[in-house]
JSON list of C-alpha atoms in Angstrom, two decimals:
[
{"chain": "X", "resi": 363, "resn": "UNK", "atom": "CA", "xyz": [42.73, 154.08, 62.89]},
{"chain": "X", "resi": 364, "resn": "UNK", "atom": "CA", "xyz": [41.32, 154.92, 66.28]},
{"chain": "X", "resi": 365, "resn": "UNK", "atom": "CA", "xyz": [39.15, 153.23, 68.44]},
{"chain": "X", "resi": 366, "resn": "UNK", "atom": "CA", "xyz": [37.62, 154.66, 71.94]},
{"chain": "X", "resi": 367, "resn": "UNK", "atom": "CA", "xyz": [36.09, 153.37, 74.54]},
{"chain": "X", "resi": 368, "resn": "UNK", "atom": "CA", "xyz": [34.24, 155.93, 77.35]},
{"chain": "X", "resi": 369, "resn": "UNK", "atom": "CA", "xyz": [33.02, 155.07, 80.80]},
{"chain": "X", "resi": 370, "resn": "UNK", "atom": "CA", "xyz": [31.58, 157.00, 83.35]},
{"chain": "X", "resi": 371, "resn": "UNK", "atom": "CA", "xyz": [32.91, 156.92, 86.97]},
{"chain": "X", "resi": 372, "resn": "UNK", "atom": "CA", "xyz": [31.91, 158.59, 90.28]},
{"chain": "X", "resi": 373, "resn": "UNK", "atom": "CA", "xyz": [35.76, 159.82, 91.34]},
{"chain": "X", "resi": 374, "resn": "UNK", "atom": "CA", "xyz": [34.96, 159.32, 95.66]},
{"chain": "X", "resi": 375, "resn": "UNK", "atom": "CA", "xyz": [38.02, 162.30, 95.59]},
{"chain": "X", "resi": 376, "resn": "UNK", "atom": "CA", "xyz": [39.43, 164.83, 93.16]},
{"chain": "X", "resi": 377, "resn": "UNK", "atom": "CA", "xyz": [40.97, 164.36, 90.40]},
{"chain": "X", "resi": 378, "resn": "UNK", "atom": "CA", "xyz": [44.41, 165.64, 91.34]},
{"chain": "X", "resi": 379, "resn": "UNK", "atom": "CA", "xyz": [44.37, 162.84, 94.32]},
{"chain": "X", "resi": 380, "resn": "UNK", "atom": "CA", "xyz": [43.46, 160.01, 91.89]},
{"chain": "X", "resi": 381, "resn": "UNK", "atom": "CA", "xyz": [47.02, 161.19, 90.00]},
{"chain": "X", "resi": 382, "resn": "UNK", "atom": "CA", "xyz": [48.42, 161.00, 93.52]},
{"chain": "X", "resi": 383, "resn": "UNK", "atom": "CA", "xyz": [47.08, 157.38, 94.58]},
{"chain": "X", "resi": 384, "resn": "UNK", "atom": "CA", "xyz": [48.03, 156.28, 90.72]},
{"chain": "X", "resi": 385, "resn": "UNK", "atom": "CA", "xyz": [51.80, 157.49, 91.09]},
{"chain": "X", "resi": 386, "resn": "UNK", "atom": "CA", "xyz": [51.81, 154.62, 94.03]},
{"chain": "X", "resi": 387, "resn": "UNK", "atom": "CA", "xyz": [52.01, 152.00, 91.90]},
{"chain": "X", "resi": 388, "resn": "UNK", "atom": "CA", "xyz": [54.40, 152.78, 88.92]},
{"chain": "X", "resi": 389, "resn": "UNK", "atom": "CA", "xyz": [55.42, 149.91, 86.83]},
{"chain": "X", "resi": 390, "resn": "UNK", "atom": "CA", "xyz": [57.91, 147.69, 87.22]},
{"chain": "X", "resi": 391, "resn": "UNK", "atom": "CA", "xyz": [59.25, 144.17, 86.14]},
{"chain": "X", "resi": 392, "resn": "UNK", "atom": "CA", "xyz": [58.92, 142.79, 89.89]},
{"chain": "X", "resi": 393, "resn": "UNK", "atom": "CA", "xyz": [54.97, 143.77, 90.16]},
{"chain": "X", "resi": 394, "resn": "UNK", "atom": "CA", "xyz": [54.61, 142.86, 86.49]},
{"chain": "X", "resi": 395, "resn": "UNK", "atom": "CA", "xyz": [51.53, 145.89, 86.06]},
{"chain": "X", "resi": 396, "resn": "UNK", "atom": "CA", "xyz": [51.70, 149.91, 87.00]},
{"chain": "X", "resi": 397, "resn": "UNK", "atom": "CA", "xyz": [50.78, 153.32, 85.92]},
{"chain": "X", "resi": 398, "resn": "UNK", "atom": "CA", "xyz": [53.20, 155.92, 84.02]},
{"chain": "X", "resi": 399, "resn": "UNK", "atom": "CA", "xyz": [51.10, 159.12, 84.42]},
{"chain": "X", "resi": 400, "resn": "UNK", "atom": "CA", "xyz": [52.09, 161.78, 81.01]},
{"chain": "X", "resi": 401, "resn": "UNK", "atom": "CA", "xyz": [49.89, 164.61, 82.58]},
{"chain": "X", "resi": 402, "resn": "UNK", "atom": "CA", "xyz": [48.21, 165.51, 85.05]},
{"chain": "X", "resi": 403, "resn": "UNK", "atom": "CA", "xyz": [45.66, 168.63, 84.91]},
{"chain": "X", "resi": 404, "resn": "UNK", "atom": "CA", "xyz": [43.31, 169.98, 88.08]},
{"chain": "X", "resi": 405, "resn": "UNK", "atom": "CA", "xyz": [40.42, 168.83, 86.17]},
{"chain": "X", "resi": 406, "resn": "UNK", "atom": "CA", "xyz": [42.25, 165.48, 83.69]},
{"chain": "X", "resi": 407, "resn": "UNK", "atom": "CA", "xyz": [45.33, 163.48, 84.17]},
{"chain": "X", "resi": 408, "resn": "UNK", "atom": "CA", "xyz": [46.47, 160.91, 81.39]},
{"chain": "X", "resi": 409, "resn": "UNK", "atom": "CA", "xyz": [48.41, 158.16, 81.62]},
{"chain": "X", "resi": 410, "resn": "UNK", "atom": "CA", "xyz": [48.98, 154.48, 79.89]},
{"chain": "X", "resi": 411, "resn": "UNK", "atom": "CA", "xyz": [48.69, 151.25, 82.41]},
{"chain": "X", "resi": 412, "resn": "UNK", "atom": "CA", "xyz": [50.47, 148.31, 81.30]},
{"chain": "X", "resi": 413, "resn": "UNK", "atom": "CA", "xyz": [50.44, 145.00, 82.29]},
{"chain": "X", "resi": 414, "resn": "UNK", "atom": "CA", "xyz": [52.86, 142.12, 81.74]},
{"chain": "X", "resi": 415, "resn": "UNK", "atom": "CA", "xyz": [52.19, 138.99, 80.18]},
{"chain": "X", "resi": 416, "resn": "UNK", "atom": "CA", "xyz": [54.26, 135.74, 79.87]},
{"chain": "X", "resi": 417, "resn": "UNK", "atom": "CA", "xyz": [53.15, 132.99, 78.29]},
{"chain": "X", "resi": 418, "resn": "UNK", "atom": "CA", "xyz": [55.39, 129.63, 78.37]},
{"chain": "X", "resi": 419, "resn": "UNK", "atom": "CA", "xyz": [54.88, 128.23, 74.80]},
{"chain": "X", "resi": 420, "resn": "UNK", "atom": "CA", "xyz": [55.73, 123.95, 74.22]},
{"chain": "X", "resi": 421, "resn": "UNK", "atom": "CA", "xyz": [56.39, 123.24, 70.43]},
{"chain": "X", "resi": 422, "resn": "UNK", "atom": "CA", "xyz": [57.05, 119.70, 69.09]},
{"chain": "X", "resi": 423, "resn": "UNK", "atom": "CA", "xyz": [59.20, 119.32, 66.09]},
{"chain": "X", "resi": 424, "resn": "UNK", "atom": "CA", "xyz": [58.45, 116.74, 63.43]},
{"chain": "X", "resi": 425, "resn": "UNK", "atom": "CA", "xyz": [61.26, 113.90, 65.19]},
{"chain": "X", "resi": 426, "resn": "UNK", "atom": "CA", "xyz": [59.25, 114.16, 68.06]},
{"chain": "X", "resi": 427, "resn": "UNK", "atom": "CA", "xyz": [61.74, 116.83, 70.42]},
{"chain": "X", "resi": 428, "resn": "UNK", "atom": "CA", "xyz": [59.69, 119.14, 72.41]},
{"chain": "X", "resi": 429, "resn": "UNK", "atom": "CA", "xyz": [61.10, 123.00, 72.60]},
{"chain": "X", "resi": 430, "resn": "UNK", "atom": "CA", "xyz": [60.13, 125.35, 74.95]},
{"chain": "X", "resi": 431, "resn": "UNK", "atom": "CA", "xyz": [59.80, 129.32, 75.01]},
{"chain": "X", "resi": 432, "resn": "UNK", "atom": "CA", "xyz": [58.95, 132.42, 76.48]},
{"chain": "X", "resi": 433, "resn": "UNK", "atom": "CA", "xyz": [57.11, 134.76, 75.06]},
{"chain": "X", "resi": 434, "resn": "UNK", "atom": "CA", "xyz": [56.52, 138.18, 77.20]},
{"chain": "X", "resi": 435, "resn": "UNK", "atom": "CA", "xyz": [54.11, 140.94, 75.33]},
{"chain": "X", "resi": 436, "resn": "UNK", "atom": "CA", "xyz": [52.72, 143.88, 77.17]},
{"chain": "X", "resi": 437, "resn": "UNK", "atom": "CA", "xyz": [49.30, 144.70, 77.58]},
{"chain": "X", "resi": 438, "resn": "UNK", "atom": "CA", "xyz": [49.02, 148.65, 77.22]},
{"chain": "X", "resi": 439, "resn": "UNK", "atom": "CA", "xyz": [45.72, 150.76, 77.91]},
{"chain": "X", "resi": 440, "resn": "UNK", "atom": "CA", "xyz": [46.02, 154.45, 77.24]},
{"chain": "X", "resi": 441, "resn": "UNK", "atom": "CA", "xyz": [43.48, 156.34, 79.32]},
{"chain": "X", "resi": 442, "resn": "UNK", "atom": "CA", "xyz": [42.62, 159.58, 80.53]},
{"chain": "X", "resi": 443, "resn": "UNK", "atom": "CA", "xyz": [40.29, 160.62, 83.40]},
{"chain": "X", "resi": 444, "resn": "UNK", "atom": "CA", "xyz": [38.19, 163.81, 83.64]},
{"chain": "X", "resi": 445, "resn": "UNK", "atom": "CA", "xyz": [36.04, 164.98, 86.83]},
{"chain": "X", "resi": 446, "resn": "UNK", "atom": "CA", "xyz": [33.77, 165.59, 84.11]},
{"chain": "X", "resi": 447, "resn": "UNK", "atom": "CA", "xyz": [31.19, 163.45, 81.70]},
{"chain": "X", "resi": 448, "resn": "UNK", "atom": "CA", "xyz": [32.47, 161.26, 80.36]},
{"chain": "X", "resi": 449, "resn": "UNK", "atom": "CA", "xyz": [34.97, 160.54, 83.27]},
{"chain": "X", "resi": 450, "resn": "UNK", "atom": "CA", "xyz": [36.98, 157.93, 81.80]},
{"chain": "X", "resi": 451, "resn": "UNK", "atom": "CA", "xyz": [38.36, 157.82, 77.60]},
{"chain": "X", "resi": 452, "resn": "UNK", "atom": "CA", "xyz": [40.51, 154.83, 76.63]},
{"chain": "X", "resi": 453, "resn": "UNK", "atom": "CA", "xyz": [42.50, 154.91, 73.55]},
{"chain": "X", "resi": 454, "resn": "UNK", "atom": "CA", "xyz": [42.64, 151.48, 71.44]},
{"chain": "X", "resi": 455, "resn": "UNK", "atom": "CA", "xyz": [40.95, 149.29, 74.09]},
{"chain": "X", "resi": 456, "resn": "UNK", "atom": "CA", "xyz": [42.21, 145.75, 74.53]},
{"chain": "X", "resi": 457, "resn": "UNK", "atom": "CA", "xyz": [39.59, 142.67, 74.87]},
{"chain": "X", "resi": 458, "resn": "UNK", "atom": "CA", "xyz": [39.20, 143.34, 78.40]},
{"chain": "X", "resi": 459, "resn": "UNK", "atom": "CA", "xyz": [39.50, 145.90, 80.73]},
{"chain": "X", "resi": 460, "resn": "UNK", "atom": "CA", "xyz": [39.64, 143.61, 83.30]},
{"chain": "X", "resi": 461, "resn": "UNK", "atom": "CA", "xyz": [42.78, 144.10, 85.52]},
{"chain": "X", "resi": 462, "resn": "UNK", "atom": "CA", "xyz": [42.93, 148.09, 84.46]},
{"chain": "X", "resi": 463, "resn": "UNK", "atom": "CA", "xyz": [39.44, 148.76, 86.04]},
{"chain": "X", "resi": 464, "resn": "UNK", "atom": "CA", "xyz": [40.32, 146.76, 89.21]},
{"chain": "X", "resi": 465, "resn": "UNK", "atom": "CA", "xyz": [44.03, 147.98, 89.38]},
{"chain": "X", "resi": 466, "resn": "UNK", "atom": "CA", "xyz": [42.12, 151.59, 89.58]},
{"chain": "X", "resi": 467, "resn": "UNK", "atom": "CA", "xyz": [39.29, 150.64, 92.28]},
{"chain": "X", "resi": 468, "resn": "UNK", "atom": "CA", "xyz": [41.73, 149.05, 93.95]},
{"chain": "X", "resi": 469, "resn": "UNK", "atom": "CA", "xyz": [44.24, 152.13, 94.17]},
{"chain": "X", "resi": 470, "resn": "UNK", "atom": "CA", "xyz": [40.46, 154.00, 95.22]},
{"chain": "X", "resi": 471, "resn": "UNK", "atom": "CA", "xyz": [39.85, 151.92, 98.12]},
{"chain": "X", "resi": 472, "resn": "UNK", "atom": "CA", "xyz": [37.06, 150.61, 95.86]},
{"chain": "X", "resi": 473, "resn": "UNK", "atom": "CA", "xyz": [34.82, 153.32, 96.52]},
{"chain": "X", "resi": 474, "resn": "UNK", "atom": "CA", "xyz": [34.05, 153.96, 92.92]},
{"chain": "X", "resi": 475, "resn": "UNK", "atom": "CA", "xyz": [32.09, 152.65, 90.24]},
{"chain": "X", "resi": 476, "resn": "UNK", "atom": "CA", "xyz": [32.56, 152.13, 86.47]},
{"chain": "X", "resi": 477, "resn": "UNK", "atom": "CA", "xyz": [29.77, 152.04, 83.94]},
{"chain": "X", "resi": 478, "resn": "UNK", "atom": "CA", "xyz": [30.49, 151.33, 80.25]},
{"chain": "X", "resi": 479, "resn": "UNK", "atom": "CA", "xyz": [28.74, 153.79, 78.20]},
{"chain": "X", "resi": 480, "resn": "UNK", "atom": "CA", "xyz": [26.51, 152.90, 74.99]},
{"chain": "X", "resi": 481, "resn": "UNK", "atom": "CA", "xyz": [26.83, 154.75, 72.20]},
{"chain": "X", "resi": 482, "resn": "UNK", "atom": "CA", "xyz": [24.25, 155.06, 68.96]},
{"chain": "X", "resi": 483, "resn": "UNK", "atom": "CA", "xyz": [26.45, 157.20, 66.15]},
{"chain": "X", "resi": 484, "resn": "UNK", "atom": "CA", "xyz": [22.89, 156.61, 64.11]},
{"chain": "X", "resi": 485, "resn": "UNK", "atom": "CA", "xyz": [21.38, 158.55, 66.98]},
{"chain": "X", "resi": 486, "resn": "UNK", "atom": "CA", "xyz": [24.20, 161.30, 66.94]},
{"chain": "X", "resi": 487, "resn": "UNK", "atom": "CA", "xyz": [23.86, 161.62, 63.12]},
{"chain": "X", "resi": 488, "resn": "UNK", "atom": "CA", "xyz": [20.27, 161.93, 63.14]},
{"chain": "X", "resi": 489, "resn": "UNK", "atom": "CA", "xyz": [19.93, 164.42, 65.75]},
{"chain": "X", "resi": 490, "resn": "UNK", "atom": "CA", "xyz": [23.02, 166.27, 63.80]},
{"chain": "X", "resi": 491, "resn": "UNK", "atom": "CA", "xyz": [20.94, 166.27, 60.71]},
{"chain": "X", "resi": 492, "resn": "UNK", "atom": "CA", "xyz": [17.92, 167.42, 62.44]},
{"chain": "X", "resi": 493, "resn": "UNK", "atom": "CA", "xyz": [19.88, 170.99, 64.00]},
{"chain": "X", "resi": 494, "resn": "UNK", "atom": "CA", "xyz": [19.41, 174.00, 61.77]},
{"chain": "X", "resi": 495, "resn": "UNK", "atom": "CA", "xyz": [22.80, 174.54, 61.09]},
{"chain": "X", "resi": 496, "resn": "UNK", "atom": "CA", "xyz": [23.24, 171.18, 59.50]},
{"chain": "X", "resi": 497, "resn": "UNK", "atom": "CA", "xyz": [24.13, 171.14, 55.69]},
{"chain": "X", "resi": 498, "resn": "UNK", "atom": "CA", "xyz": [25.17, 167.68, 54.37]},
{"chain": "X", "resi": 499, "resn": "UNK", "atom": "CA", "xyz": [24.47, 163.65, 54.59]},
{"chain": "X", "resi": 500, "resn": "UNK", "atom": "CA", "xyz": [26.04, 160.94, 55.77]},
{"chain": "X", "resi": 501, "resn": "UNK", "atom": "CA", "xyz": [27.59, 159.03, 52.94]},
{"chain": "X", "resi": 502, "resn": "UNK", "atom": "CA", "xyz": [29.18, 156.16, 54.61]},
{"chain": "X", "resi": 503, "resn": "UNK", "atom": "CA", "xyz": [28.15, 153.51, 57.29]},
{"chain": "X", "resi": 504, "resn": "UNK", "atom": "CA", "xyz": [29.68, 150.46, 58.60]},
{"chain": "X", "resi": 505, "resn": "UNK", "atom": "CA", "xyz": [28.29, 148.15, 60.75]},
{"chain": "X", "resi": 506, "resn": "UNK", "atom": "CA", "xyz": [29.11, 144.86, 62.81]},
{"chain": "X", "resi": 507, "resn": "UNK", "atom": "CA", "xyz": [27.97, 142.53, 65.28]},
{"chain": "X", "resi": 508, "resn": "UNK", "atom": "CA", "xyz": [24.12, 142.70, 64.12]},
{"chain": "X", "resi": 509, "resn": "UNK", "atom": "CA", "xyz": [22.75, 139.88, 65.62]},
{"chain": "X", "resi": 510, "resn": "UNK", "atom": "CA", "xyz": [20.54, 137.38, 62.83]},
{"chain": "X", "resi": 511, "resn": "UNK", "atom": "CA", "xyz": [19.75, 134.53, 64.74]},
{"chain": "X", "resi": 512, "resn": "UNK", "atom": "CA", "xyz": [21.61, 133.20, 67.77]},
{"chain": "X", "resi": 513, "resn": "UNK", "atom": "CA", "xyz": [25.10, 132.01, 66.24]},
{"chain": "X", "resi": 514, "resn": "UNK", "atom": "CA", "xyz": [25.28, 134.20, 63.14]},
{"chain": "X", "resi": 515, "resn": "UNK", "atom": "CA", "xyz": [26.19, 137.97, 63.15]},
{"chain": "X", "resi": 516, "resn": "UNK", "atom": "CA", "xyz": [26.63, 140.25, 60.32]},
{"chain": "X", "resi": 517, "resn": "UNK", "atom": "CA", "xyz": [29.05, 142.77, 59.37]},
{"chain": "X", "resi": 518, "resn": "UNK", "atom": "CA", "xyz": [28.33, 145.12, 56.33]},
{"chain": "X", "resi": 519, "resn": "UNK", "atom": "CA", "xyz": [28.61, 148.68, 54.77]},
{"chain": "X", "resi": 520, "resn": "UNK", "atom": "CA", "xyz": [26.22, 150.86, 53.07]},
{"chain": "X", "resi": 521, "resn": "UNK", "atom": "CA", "xyz": [27.74, 153.65, 51.11]},
{"chain": "X", "resi": 522, "resn": "UNK", "atom": "CA", "xyz": [25.98, 156.00, 48.35]},
{"chain": "X", "resi": 523, "resn": "UNK", "atom": "CA", "xyz": [26.26, 159.34, 46.92]},
{"chain": "X", "resi": 524, "resn": "UNK", "atom": "CA", "xyz": [22.86, 160.82, 49.20]},
{"chain": "X", "resi": 525, "resn": "UNK", "atom": "CA", "xyz": [21.93, 159.93, 52.54]},
{"chain": "X", "resi": 526, "resn": "UNK", "atom": "CA", "xyz": [22.20, 155.87, 54.12]},
{"chain": "X", "resi": 527, "resn": "UNK", "atom": "CA", "xyz": [20.46, 156.42, 57.34]},
{"chain": "X", "resi": 528, "resn": "UNK", "atom": "CA", "xyz": [16.88, 155.92, 56.04]},
{"chain": "X", "resi": 529, "resn": "UNK", "atom": "CA", "xyz": [18.52, 152.44, 54.92]},
{"chain": "X", "resi": 530, "resn": "UNK", "atom": "CA", "xyz": [20.48, 151.76, 57.90]},
{"chain": "X", "resi": 531, "resn": "UNK", "atom": "CA", "xyz": [17.83, 152.21, 60.18]},
{"chain": "X", "resi": 532, "resn": "UNK", "atom": "CA", "xyz": [15.14, 149.84, 58.12]},
{"chain": "X", "resi": 533, "resn": "UNK", "atom": "CA", "xyz": [18.11, 147.17, 58.52]},
{"chain": "X", "resi": 534, "resn": "UNK", "atom": "CA", "xyz": [19.64, 147.63, 61.86]},
{"chain": "X", "resi": 535, "resn": "UNK", "atom": "CA", "xyz": [15.39, 147.80, 62.92]}
]
């Protein structure tokens, strides 16, 4: 399953110029991070940002001997920049986009601001359902992160042969 995260950005330069600046920061082992551009079009560009993460693991065996080894992983951010809203699409985003956002902002001389977009799927479904051409219903909804109290959240799925939007609105309200 693919997950997507959308951000808005007010680009200080044209998209092809954003691509030109990103090309100046390719991924290399020396820097430990960088970009690989896959497609550059007049209105869009697609690529990946890689960040090398090195962790030194220290393990003690049952006999008291200490073993140390280096573990190397790579964080990958697959992105699509566009001149139209939403300006940034990230496919299967990692937990943190901080390094990616900072690197892009730095390449654009910190003249760009990013804003996370809030997507309300229940509202989308209700609007689609209210259109005249809609024939169908929402039969399944998965909800997670529903705050029950200060330290408790809920995760659940609603499934029905009929529309589950009304039931979801009752629970989420």
